[in-house]
């Protein structure tokens, strides 16, 4: 088996046969722990990979992949009622430009808007109303066409 050094995508690790330490037994515990959780661990301790695991577990768009990704893991054998039941809004603030207050503000705004556009595109068939106009307006208003 291969060591997934630097790979933080749960699906890639599962599909490509990398070593994975099963931490899915913590998912039911997290569901009972409360509404506001704060993951605090040192660098390189698997925070991003664990969040990717949660993303794939809860995302309604990964329902058809559940058995492939989780079937052999603890949570695959003991799924909770929330399995594949959520819309996931994913934001990554690691690449913000902190060189000045204005650049931080601009990069934060673009990151949030790009995440919202991806979210709306990803779940457009879930919404009752067409969202194409909203996405187009967001892209034009914020000059994000080249970023998406």
Short mmCIF file of N, CA and C in Angstrom, two decimals:
data_model
loop_
_atom_site.label_atom_id
_atom_site.label_comp_id
_atom_site.label_asym_id
_atom_site.label_seq_id
_atom_site.Cartn_x
_atom_site.Cartn_y
_atom_site.Cartn_z
N UNK A 1 0.84 -1.19 0.00
CA UNK A 1 0.00 0.00 0.00
C UNK A 1 0.88 1.25 0.00
N UNK A 2 0.31 2.32 -0.54
CA UNK A 2 1.04 3.57 -0.67
C UNK A 2 0.68 4.51 0.48
N UNK A 3 1.65 5.34 0.88
CA UNK A 3 1.44 6.36 1.90
C UNK A 3 0.92 7.62 1.20
N UNK A 4 -0.18 8.19 1.68
CA UNK A 4 -0.78 9.34 1.00
C UNK A 4 -0.17 10.67 1.42
N UNK A 5 1.12 10.80 1.32
CA UNK A 5 1.78 12.03 1.75
C UNK A 5 1.29 13.23 0.94
N UNK A 6 0.72 14.20 1.62
CA UNK A 6 0.25 15.41 0.98
C UNK A 6 -1.10 15.30 0.30
N UNK A 7 -1.72 14.12 0.31
CA UNK A 7 -3.04 13.94 -0.31
C UNK A 7 -4.10 14.14 0.76
N UNK A 8 -4.99 15.09 0.51
CA UNK A 8 -6.00 15.42 1.52
C UNK A 8 -7.42 15.15 1.03
N UNK A 9 -7.55 14.51 -0.13
CA UNK A 9 -8.88 14.19 -0.66
C UNK A 9 -9.22 12.75 -0.31
N UNK A 10 -10.26 12.57 0.49
CA UNK A 10 -10.67 11.25 0.95
C UNK A 10 -10.96 10.29 -0.20
N UNK A 11 -11.68 10.76 -1.21
CA UNK A 11 -12.06 9.88 -2.34
C UNK A 11 -10.83 9.39 -3.09
N UNK A 12 -9.85 10.25 -3.29
CA UNK A 12 -8.61 9.85 -3.97
C UNK A 12 -7.89 8.77 -3.18
N UNK A 13 -7.80 8.94 -1.89
CA UNK A 13 -7.13 7.96 -1.03
C UNK A 13 -7.83 6.61 -1.10
N UNK A 14 -9.15 6.62 -1.08
CA UNK A 14 -9.91 5.37 -1.13
C UNK A 14 -9.81 4.69 -2.49
N UNK A 15 -9.97 5.47 -3.54
CA UNK A 15 -10.00 4.89 -4.89
C UNK A 15 -8.63 4.41 -5.37
N UNK A 16 -7.57 5.07 -4.91
CA UNK A 16 -6.24 4.75 -5.42
C UNK A 16 -5.43 3.85 -4.49
N UNK A 17 -6.07 3.32 -3.47
CA UNK A 17 -5.45 2.32 -2.62
C UNK A 17 -4.38 2.81 -1.67
N UNK A 18 -4.50 4.04 -1.20
CA UNK A 18 -3.55 4.56 -0.21
C UNK A 18 -3.92 4.05 1.18
N UNK A 19 -2.95 4.06 2.07
CA UNK A 19 -3.21 3.71 3.46
C UNK A 19 -4.15 4.75 4.05
N UNK A 20 -5.16 4.29 4.77
CA UNK A 20 -6.11 5.20 5.42
C UNK A 20 -6.40 4.66 6.81
N UNK A 21 -6.12 5.47 7.82
CA UNK A 21 -6.46 5.11 9.20
C UNK A 21 -7.91 5.50 9.42
N UNK A 22 -8.75 4.51 9.62
CA UNK A 22 -10.19 4.73 9.73
C UNK A 22 -10.55 5.50 10.98
N UNK A 23 -10.98 6.74 10.79
CA UNK A 23 -11.45 7.57 11.90
C UNK A 23 -12.94 7.83 11.80
N UNK A 24 -13.61 7.03 10.96
CA UNK A 24 -15.04 7.25 10.76
C UNK A 24 -15.87 6.87 11.98
N UNK A 25 -15.27 6.17 12.93
CA UNK A 25 -16.02 5.84 14.16
C UNK A 25 -16.34 7.10 14.96
N UNK A 26 -15.66 8.21 14.63
CA UNK A 26 -15.90 9.47 15.34
C UNK A 26 -17.09 10.25 14.77
N UNK A 27 -17.58 9.86 13.60
CA UNK A 27 -18.69 10.59 13.00
C UNK A 27 -19.95 10.56 13.88
N UNK A 28 -20.39 9.40 14.38
CA UNK A 28 -21.56 9.42 15.28
C UNK A 28 -21.31 10.22 16.56
N UNK A 29 -20.09 10.20 17.04
CA UNK A 29 -19.74 10.97 18.24
C UNK A 29 -19.85 12.46 17.95
N UNK A 30 -19.36 12.89 16.77
CA UNK A 30 -19.47 14.30 16.39
C UNK A 30 -20.92 14.73 16.26
N UNK A 31 -21.75 13.85 15.72
CA UNK A 31 -23.16 14.20 15.56
C UNK A 31 -23.85 14.42 16.90
N UNK A 32 -23.38 13.74 17.92
CA UNK A 32 -23.97 13.90 19.26
C UNK A 32 -23.30 15.01 20.07
N UNK A 33 -22.14 15.49 19.61
CA UNK A 33 -21.33 16.44 20.39
C UNK A 33 -21.91 17.84 20.45
N UNK A 34 -22.72 18.22 19.51
CA UNK A 34 -23.28 19.57 19.54
C UNK A 34 -23.20 20.22 18.18
N UNK A 35 -23.64 21.44 18.14
CA UNK A 35 -23.75 22.15 16.86
C UNK A 35 -22.46 22.82 16.43
N UNK A 36 -21.67 23.29 17.34
CA UNK A 36 -20.49 24.08 17.00
C UNK A 36 -19.24 23.32 17.41
N UNK A 37 -18.49 22.91 16.42
CA UNK A 37 -17.29 22.13 16.68
C UNK A 37 -16.07 22.90 16.21
N UNK A 38 -14.99 22.72 16.90
CA UNK A 38 -13.74 23.39 16.58
C UNK A 38 -12.65 22.34 16.57
N UNK A 39 -12.09 22.08 15.39
CA UNK A 39 -11.03 21.08 15.27
C UNK A 39 -9.68 21.76 15.48
N UNK A 40 -9.03 21.39 16.55
CA UNK A 40 -7.74 21.98 16.87
C UNK A 40 -6.71 20.87 17.00
N UNK A 41 -5.81 20.84 16.04
CA UNK A 41 -4.72 19.87 16.04
C UNK A 41 -3.50 20.57 15.45
N UNK A 42 -2.32 20.06 15.71
CA UNK A 42 -1.12 20.66 15.09
C UNK A 42 -1.15 20.49 13.57
N UNK A 43 -0.27 21.21 12.91
CA UNK A 43 -0.14 21.07 11.46
C UNK A 43 0.17 19.63 11.10
N UNK A 44 -0.32 19.21 9.92
CA UNK A 44 -0.03 17.88 9.37
C UNK A 44 -0.62 16.74 10.20
N UNK A 45 -1.71 17.00 10.92
CA UNK A 45 -2.35 15.96 11.74
C UNK A 45 -3.69 15.52 11.17
N UNK A 46 -3.96 15.81 9.89
CA UNK A 46 -5.12 15.25 9.23
C UNK A 46 -6.43 16.01 9.33
N UNK A 47 -6.37 17.29 9.65
CA UNK A 47 -7.62 18.07 9.74
C UNK A 47 -8.33 18.15 8.39
N UNK A 48 -7.58 18.48 7.35
CA UNK A 48 -8.17 18.63 6.02
C UNK A 48 -8.70 17.29 5.51
N UNK A 49 -7.96 16.22 5.71
CA UNK A 49 -8.42 14.90 5.29
C UNK A 49 -9.69 14.51 6.04
N UNK A 50 -9.75 14.78 7.33
CA UNK A 50 -10.95 14.43 8.09
C UNK A 50 -12.15 15.24 7.61
N UNK A 51 -11.94 16.52 7.31
CA UNK A 51 -13.04 17.33 6.78
C UNK A 51 -13.48 16.82 5.40
N UNK A 52 -12.54 16.36 4.59
CA UNK A 52 -12.87 15.76 3.30
C UNK A 52 -13.67 14.47 3.50
N UNK A 53 -13.33 13.70 4.51
CA UNK A 53 -14.08 12.49 4.84
C UNK A 53 -15.52 12.85 5.20
N UNK A 54 -15.67 13.87 6.04
CA UNK A 54 -17.02 14.33 6.42
C UNK A 54 -17.78 14.86 5.22
N UNK A 55 -17.10 15.59 4.36
CA UNK A 55 -17.73 16.12 3.15
C UNK A 55 -18.31 14.98 2.30
N UNK A 56 -17.52 13.95 2.06
CA UNK A 56 -17.98 12.84 1.24
C UNK A 56 -19.07 12.02 1.95
N UNK A 57 -19.03 11.96 3.25
CA UNK A 57 -20.04 11.20 4.00
C UNK A 57 -21.40 11.90 3.97
N UNK A 58 -21.41 13.21 4.15
CA UNK A 58 -22.67 13.93 4.28
C UNK A 58 -23.24 14.45 2.96
N UNK A 59 -22.42 14.63 1.94
CA UNK A 59 -22.85 15.25 0.69
C UNK A 59 -23.90 14.41 -0.05
N UNK A 60 -25.02 15.04 -0.39
CA UNK A 60 -26.06 14.32 -1.13
C UNK A 60 -25.58 13.88 -2.51
N UNK A 61 -24.61 14.59 -3.06
CA UNK A 61 -24.10 14.26 -4.39
C UNK A 61 -23.17 13.05 -4.41
N UNK A 62 -22.78 12.54 -3.26
CA UNK A 62 -21.90 11.36 -3.23
C UNK A 62 -22.65 10.10 -2.80
N UNK A 63 -23.96 10.17 -2.79
CA UNK A 63 -24.79 9.03 -2.36
C UNK A 63 -24.48 7.76 -3.17
N UNK A 64 -24.32 7.90 -4.47
CA UNK A 64 -24.07 6.73 -5.32
C UNK A 64 -22.68 6.14 -5.11
N UNK A 65 -21.79 6.87 -4.47
CA UNK A 65 -20.43 6.40 -4.22
C UNK A 65 -20.24 5.87 -2.80
N UNK A 66 -21.29 5.89 -2.00
CA UNK A 66 -21.15 5.55 -0.58
C UNK A 66 -20.52 4.19 -0.36
N UNK A 67 -21.02 3.18 -1.01
CA UNK A 67 -20.50 1.82 -0.80
C UNK A 67 -19.02 1.72 -1.20
N UNK A 68 -18.67 2.32 -2.32
CA UNK A 68 -17.28 2.30 -2.79
C UNK A 68 -16.34 2.99 -1.80
N UNK A 69 -16.76 4.15 -1.28
CA UNK A 69 -15.89 4.94 -0.41
C UNK A 69 -15.91 4.49 1.05
N UNK A 70 -17.07 4.07 1.54
CA UNK A 70 -17.21 3.81 2.97
C UNK A 70 -17.57 2.37 3.33
N UNK A 71 -17.90 1.55 2.35
CA UNK A 71 -18.40 0.20 2.61
C UNK A 71 -17.53 -0.64 3.53
N UNK A 72 -16.23 -0.51 3.43
CA UNK A 72 -15.31 -1.31 4.23
C UNK A 72 -14.89 -0.63 5.54
N UNK A 73 -15.37 0.59 5.77
CA UNK A 73 -15.01 1.34 6.96
C UNK A 73 -16.09 1.22 8.04
N UNK A 74 -15.76 1.66 9.23
CA UNK A 74 -16.70 1.59 10.36
C UNK A 74 -18.04 2.23 10.01
N UNK A 75 -18.00 3.44 9.46
CA UNK A 75 -19.25 4.16 9.21
C UNK A 75 -20.04 3.54 8.06
N UNK A 76 -19.37 2.82 7.19
CA UNK A 76 -20.07 2.11 6.12
C UNK A 76 -20.91 0.97 6.66
N UNK A 77 -20.43 0.38 7.74
CA UNK A 77 -21.15 -0.72 8.38
C UNK A 77 -22.13 -0.23 9.43
N UNK A 78 -21.95 1.03 9.87
CA UNK A 78 -22.79 1.62 10.91
C UNK A 78 -23.19 3.05 10.53
N UNK A 79 -23.87 3.24 9.41
CA UNK A 79 -24.20 4.61 8.99
C UNK A 79 -25.19 5.27 9.93
N UNK A 80 -25.11 6.59 9.97
CA UNK A 80 -26.04 7.36 10.78
C UNK A 80 -27.20 7.82 9.90
N UNK A 81 -28.21 8.38 10.50
CA UNK A 81 -29.37 8.85 9.74
C UNK A 81 -29.03 10.04 8.84
N UNK A 82 -27.91 10.70 9.07
CA UNK A 82 -27.54 11.89 8.30
C UNK A 82 -26.66 11.59 7.08
N UNK A 83 -26.36 10.34 6.84
CA UNK A 83 -25.53 9.92 5.71
C UNK A 83 -26.11 10.49 4.42
N UNK A 84 -25.26 11.15 3.62
CA UNK A 84 -25.65 11.70 2.31
C UNK A 84 -26.93 12.52 2.37
N UNK A 85 -27.03 13.41 3.35
CA UNK A 85 -28.26 14.18 3.52
C UNK A 85 -28.06 15.69 3.50
N UNK A 86 -26.85 16.14 3.18
CA UNK A 86 -26.56 17.58 3.31
C UNK A 86 -26.04 18.19 2.01
N UNK A 87 -26.23 19.49 1.91
CA UNK A 87 -25.59 20.29 0.88
C UNK A 87 -24.34 20.87 1.53
N UNK A 88 -23.21 20.74 0.89
CA UNK A 88 -21.94 21.13 1.49
C UNK A 88 -21.44 22.44 0.89
N UNK A 89 -21.27 23.44 1.72
CA UNK A 89 -20.65 24.71 1.32
C UNK A 89 -19.22 24.68 1.82
N UNK A 90 -18.30 24.51 0.89
CA UNK A 90 -16.90 24.34 1.23
C UNK A 90 -16.14 25.63 0.96
N UNK A 91 -15.41 26.12 1.96
CA UNK A 91 -14.60 27.32 1.81
C UNK A 91 -13.19 27.03 2.29
N UNK A 92 -12.22 27.50 1.54
CA UNK A 92 -10.81 27.32 1.89
C UNK A 92 -10.15 28.69 1.93
N UNK A 93 -9.76 29.11 3.12
CA UNK A 93 -9.16 30.43 3.30
C UNK A 93 -7.63 30.37 3.39
N UNK A 94 -7.06 29.23 3.05
CA UNK A 94 -5.60 29.09 3.19
C UNK A 94 -4.82 29.95 2.19
N UNK A 95 -5.43 30.32 1.08
CA UNK A 95 -4.69 31.08 0.07
C UNK A 95 -4.98 32.57 0.07
N UNK A 96 -5.51 33.10 1.15
CA UNK A 96 -5.83 34.53 1.18
C UNK A 96 -4.57 35.37 1.09
N UNK A 97 -4.69 36.48 0.38
CA UNK A 97 -3.58 37.43 0.23
C UNK A 97 -3.59 38.36 1.44
N UNK A 98 -2.62 38.21 2.30
CA UNK A 98 -2.57 39.00 3.55
C UNK A 98 -1.54 40.12 3.48
N UNK A 99 -1.14 40.50 2.28
CA UNK A 99 -0.10 41.52 2.14
C UNK A 99 -0.56 42.91 2.57
N UNK A 100 -1.86 43.16 2.52
CA UNK A 100 -2.40 44.43 2.99
C UNK A 100 -3.85 44.21 3.42
N UNK A 101 -4.37 45.19 4.13
CA UNK A 101 -5.75 45.09 4.60
C UNK A 101 -6.72 45.00 3.41
N UNK A 102 -6.46 45.82 2.38
CA UNK A 102 -7.34 45.84 1.21
C UNK A 102 -7.24 44.54 0.41
N UNK A 103 -6.04 43.99 0.24
CA UNK A 103 -5.90 42.73 -0.51
C UNK A 103 -6.51 41.57 0.27
N UNK A 104 -6.43 41.60 1.60
CA UNK A 104 -7.07 40.57 2.41
C UNK A 104 -8.58 40.63 2.24
N UNK A 105 -9.12 41.84 2.29
CA UNK A 105 -10.56 42.03 2.12
C UNK A 105 -11.00 41.54 0.74
N UNK A 106 -10.28 41.90 -0.31
CA UNK A 106 -10.63 41.49 -1.67
C UNK A 106 -10.52 39.98 -1.85
N UNK A 107 -9.43 39.39 -1.37
CA UNK A 107 -9.26 37.94 -1.56
C UNK A 107 -10.26 37.16 -0.73
N UNK A 108 -10.61 37.67 0.44
CA UNK A 108 -11.64 37.02 1.27
C UNK A 108 -12.98 37.04 0.52
N UNK A 109 -13.33 38.19 0.00
CA UNK A 109 -14.60 38.33 -0.73
C UNK A 109 -14.64 37.40 -1.94
N UNK A 110 -13.56 37.36 -2.71
CA UNK A 110 -13.52 36.50 -3.90
C UNK A 110 -13.59 35.03 -3.51
N UNK A 111 -12.95 34.66 -2.42
CA UNK A 111 -12.99 33.27 -1.96
C UNK A 111 -14.42 32.88 -1.58
N UNK A 112 -15.09 33.73 -0.84
CA UNK A 112 -16.47 33.45 -0.43
C UNK A 112 -17.38 33.37 -1.65
N UNK A 113 -17.26 34.33 -2.56
CA UNK A 113 -18.13 34.34 -3.74
C UNK A 113 -17.85 33.15 -4.65
N UNK A 114 -16.59 32.79 -4.83
CA UNK A 114 -16.26 31.62 -5.64
C UNK A 114 -16.85 30.36 -5.02
N UNK A 115 -16.78 30.25 -3.70
CA UNK A 115 -17.36 29.11 -3.01
C UNK A 115 -18.87 29.07 -3.18
N UNK A 116 -19.52 30.21 -3.11
CA UNK A 116 -20.97 30.28 -3.30
C UNK A 116 -21.36 29.89 -4.72
N UNK A 117 -20.60 30.35 -5.69
CA UNK A 117 -20.88 29.99 -7.08
C UNK A 117 -20.73 28.49 -7.28
N UNK A 118 -19.67 27.91 -6.74
CA UNK A 118 -19.47 26.47 -6.86
C UNK A 118 -20.62 25.72 -6.18
N UNK A 119 -21.03 26.19 -5.01
CA UNK A 119 -22.14 25.58 -4.27
C UNK A 119 -23.41 25.60 -5.10
N UNK A 120 -23.75 26.76 -5.66
CA UNK A 120 -24.98 26.89 -6.46
C UNK A 120 -24.91 26.02 -7.71
N UNK A 121 -23.76 25.98 -8.36
CA UNK A 121 -23.59 25.12 -9.54
C UNK A 121 -23.72 23.65 -9.17
N UNK A 122 -23.12 23.28 -8.07
CA UNK A 122 -23.06 21.88 -7.64
C UNK A 122 -24.43 21.32 -7.25
N UNK A 123 -25.30 22.18 -6.72
CA UNK A 123 -26.59 21.73 -6.22
C UNK A 123 -27.77 22.35 -6.96
N UNK A 124 -27.55 22.80 -8.18
CA UNK A 124 -28.61 23.51 -8.89
C UNK A 124 -29.88 22.69 -9.08
N UNK A 125 -29.76 21.38 -9.18
CA UNK A 125 -30.97 20.56 -9.36
C UNK A 125 -31.75 20.36 -8.06
N UNK A 126 -31.19 20.79 -6.94
CA UNK A 126 -31.86 20.68 -5.65
C UNK A 126 -32.79 21.87 -5.42
N UNK A 127 -32.42 23.02 -5.96
CA UNK A 127 -33.20 24.23 -5.74
C UNK A 127 -34.46 24.23 -6.59
N UNK A 128 -35.53 24.82 -6.05
CA UNK A 128 -36.81 24.85 -6.75
C UNK A 128 -36.82 25.85 -7.90
N UNK A 129 -36.03 26.89 -7.79
CA UNK A 129 -36.01 27.93 -8.81
C UNK A 129 -34.71 27.84 -9.59
N UNK A 130 -34.75 28.20 -10.87
CA UNK A 130 -33.51 28.21 -11.65
C UNK A 130 -32.51 29.19 -11.05
N UNK A 131 -31.27 28.79 -10.97
CA UNK A 131 -30.26 29.64 -10.34
C UNK A 131 -29.24 30.17 -11.34
N UNK A 132 -29.39 29.82 -12.61
CA UNK A 132 -28.43 30.25 -13.62
C UNK A 132 -28.26 31.77 -13.62
N UNK A 133 -29.36 32.50 -13.51
CA UNK A 133 -29.28 33.96 -13.52
C UNK A 133 -28.52 34.48 -12.30
N UNK A 134 -28.73 33.86 -11.16
CA UNK A 134 -28.03 34.27 -9.93
C UNK A 134 -26.53 34.04 -10.08
N UNK A 135 -26.15 32.88 -10.58
CA UNK A 135 -24.74 32.56 -10.75
C UNK A 135 -24.10 33.51 -11.75
N UNK A 136 -24.77 33.75 -12.87
CA UNK A 136 -24.24 34.67 -13.88
C UNK A 136 -24.07 36.06 -13.31
N UNK A 137 -25.05 36.52 -12.56
CA UNK A 137 -24.98 37.85 -11.95
C UNK A 137 -23.83 37.94 -10.95
N UNK A 138 -23.65 36.93 -10.13
CA UNK A 138 -22.53 36.92 -9.19
C UNK A 138 -21.19 36.97 -9.91
N UNK A 139 -21.07 36.19 -10.98
CA UNK A 139 -19.82 36.15 -11.74
C UNK A 139 -19.53 37.50 -12.37
N UNK A 140 -20.53 38.11 -12.97
CA UNK A 140 -20.33 39.40 -13.63
C UNK A 140 -20.06 40.50 -12.61
N UNK A 141 -20.85 40.53 -11.58
CA UNK A 141 -20.73 41.59 -10.57
C UNK A 141 -19.36 41.58 -9.91
N UNK A 142 -18.80 40.43 -9.72
CA UNK A 142 -17.56 40.32 -8.97
C UNK A 142 -16.37 39.93 -9.83
N UNK A 143 -16.54 39.95 -11.15
CA UNK A 143 -15.46 39.66 -12.07
C UNK A 143 -14.79 38.33 -11.77
N UNK A 144 -15.64 37.31 -11.58
CA UNK A 144 -15.12 35.98 -11.23
C UNK A 144 -15.15 35.01 -12.39
N UNK A 145 -15.49 35.46 -13.58
CA UNK A 145 -15.59 34.54 -14.71
C UNK A 145 -14.30 33.77 -14.92
N UNK A 146 -13.16 34.43 -14.81
CA UNK A 146 -11.88 33.75 -15.06
C UNK A 146 -11.47 32.83 -13.93
N UNK A 147 -12.10 32.95 -12.75
CA UNK A 147 -11.72 32.15 -11.59
C UNK A 147 -12.51 30.86 -11.50
N UNK A 148 -13.65 30.76 -12.20
CA UNK A 148 -14.49 29.57 -12.04
C UNK A 148 -14.45 28.68 -13.24
#
